[in-house]
Amino acid sequence: MAMRQRLMGLSDSPDLDVSLLLCHCLEKPRSYLYSWPESELAPEQEKHFRHLVDRRIAGEPIAHILGERDFWSLPLAVSPLTLIPRPDTECLVERALGILAEQVNPKILDLGTGTGAIALALASERSDADILASDFSSDVVALAERNRDTLGLSNVRLVCSSWFDSIPVQRFNLIVSNPPYIDPDDPHLSEGDVRFEPSSALVAAEGGMADLRSIIGAAPDYLIAGGELLLEHGYSQGEQVRTALIERGFSNVASQADYGGNERMTWGAWLT
Ligand code: GLN
């Protein structure tokens, strides 16, 4: 179809993009396209569809056009105020669930939650967990609260805080975060979806390490003995994050790759 041709070379997944935009205009699930391949768009729907394809051709992320992105099988409302949840961050959720497997009623903190993706995914798997999620922007906190309420995951509370600044001192079993970690000079910032995401969610000083270092510095005051800190980071930052954790006094420090085989997350335990 012509729309698909128009997206070739501009998107990594022109077929998927066209299907998603078409279903959005039809207000139908994707299975509808296979069940009713012959059906045609009404003139108004076609106009709407062309407009959405034009937005995609201009580079706008699919998640922003649809206003939604699935993460850990949860449909999450997204907005240009936050990072669009990435499949690679699901690896962080899997690791967090592994860390918590033996613990009952764990207390979890998700710093810089954005859409609420990590906190809500953990809440959906662990109804016994008590989860606090923070973001520095009150508008983003409102978006995460909306996602929580839509999904009915009442064991997540939201708080407006820049990292630990406004988190009342308390002890968590696990602190998890996907902070901004991209070097301000990284050329990828001018390509693809990230052009439409807020730099506050992507970019950090000190070659992308500033927020990771600040979280590592303060986390021990908020961890129980044996509690863990689990961080997402850039594919080339594993060694720097491990060093920062070890220098701060964390034990059992280790890293793991994402679905693309890139070292993407590192964790450590606070044993003292
Ligand atoms: N993983 C994202 C990217 O590569 C960045 C996420 C972040 O900075 N926390 O675009």
PDB file of C-alpha atoms in Angstrom, residues 72 90-103 106 108 118-129 131 174 176 230 265:
ATOM      1  CA  TRP A  72       5.152  -5.437  30.251  1.00  0.00           C
ATOM      2  CA  GLU A  90      11.502  -4.863  30.774  1.00  0.00           C
ATOM      3  CA  CYS A  91      14.828  -6.631  31.482  1.00  0.00           C
ATOM      4  CA  LEU A  92      15.135  -4.410  34.551  1.00  0.00           C
ATOM      5  CA  VAL A  93      11.661  -5.506  35.677  1.00  0.00           C
ATOM      6  CA  GLU A  94      12.636  -9.168  35.234  1.00  0.00           C
ATOM      7  CA  ARG A  95      15.791  -8.666  37.311  1.00  0.00           C
ATOM      8  CA  ALA A  96      13.853  -6.793  39.993  1.00  0.00           C
ATOM      9  CA  LEU A  97      11.352  -9.660  40.214  1.00  0.00           C
ATOM     10  CA  GLY A  98      14.258 -12.097  40.555  1.00  0.00           C
ATOM     11  CA  ILE A  99      15.810 -10.038  43.379  1.00  0.00           C
ATOM     12  CA  LEU A 100      12.463  -9.905  45.211  1.00  0.00           C
ATOM     13  CA  ALA A 101      11.464 -13.533  44.609  1.00  0.00           C
ATOM     14  CA  GLU A 102      12.127 -14.708  48.171  1.00  0.00           C
ATOM     15  CA  GLN A 103      10.805 -11.578  49.908  1.00  0.00           C
ATOM     16  CA  PRO A 106       8.798  -5.906  49.794  1.00  0.00           C
ATOM     17  CA  ILE A 108      10.217  -0.783  46.554  1.00  0.00           C
ATOM     18  CA  ILE A 118       8.689   0.066  36.124  1.00  0.00           C
ATOM     19  CA  ALA A 119       6.625   0.656  39.268  1.00  0.00           C
ATOM     20  CA  LEU A 120       3.367  -0.431  37.614  1.00  0.00           C
ATOM     21  CA  ALA A 121       4.909  -3.507  36.005  1.00  0.00           C
ATOM     22  CA  LEU A 122       6.267  -4.584  39.412  1.00  0.00           C
ATOM     23  CA  ALA A 123       2.913  -3.834  41.048  1.00  0.00           C
ATOM     24  CA  SER A 124       1.125  -5.956  38.450  1.00  0.00           C
ATOM     25  CA  GLU A 125       3.337  -8.933  39.364  1.00  0.00           C
ATOM     26  CA  ARG A 126       3.622  -8.374  43.115  1.00  0.00           C
ATOM     27  CA  SER A 127       0.323  -7.333  44.692  1.00  0.00           C
ATOM     28  CA  ASP A 128       1.973  -7.785  48.116  1.00  0.00           C
ATOM     29  CA  ALA A 129       4.607  -5.100  47.398  1.00  0.00           C
ATOM     30  CA  ILE A 131       5.740   0.659  46.003  1.00  0.00           C
ATOM     31  CA  LEU A 174      14.841  -2.494  46.492  1.00  0.00           C
ATOM     32  CA  VAL A 176      15.217   0.791  41.051  1.00  0.00           C
ATOM     33  CA  LEU A 230      19.222  -1.711  40.481  1.00  0.00           C
ATOM     34  CA  MET A 265      21.804  -2.641  33.918  1.00  0.00           C
TER      35      MET A 265
END
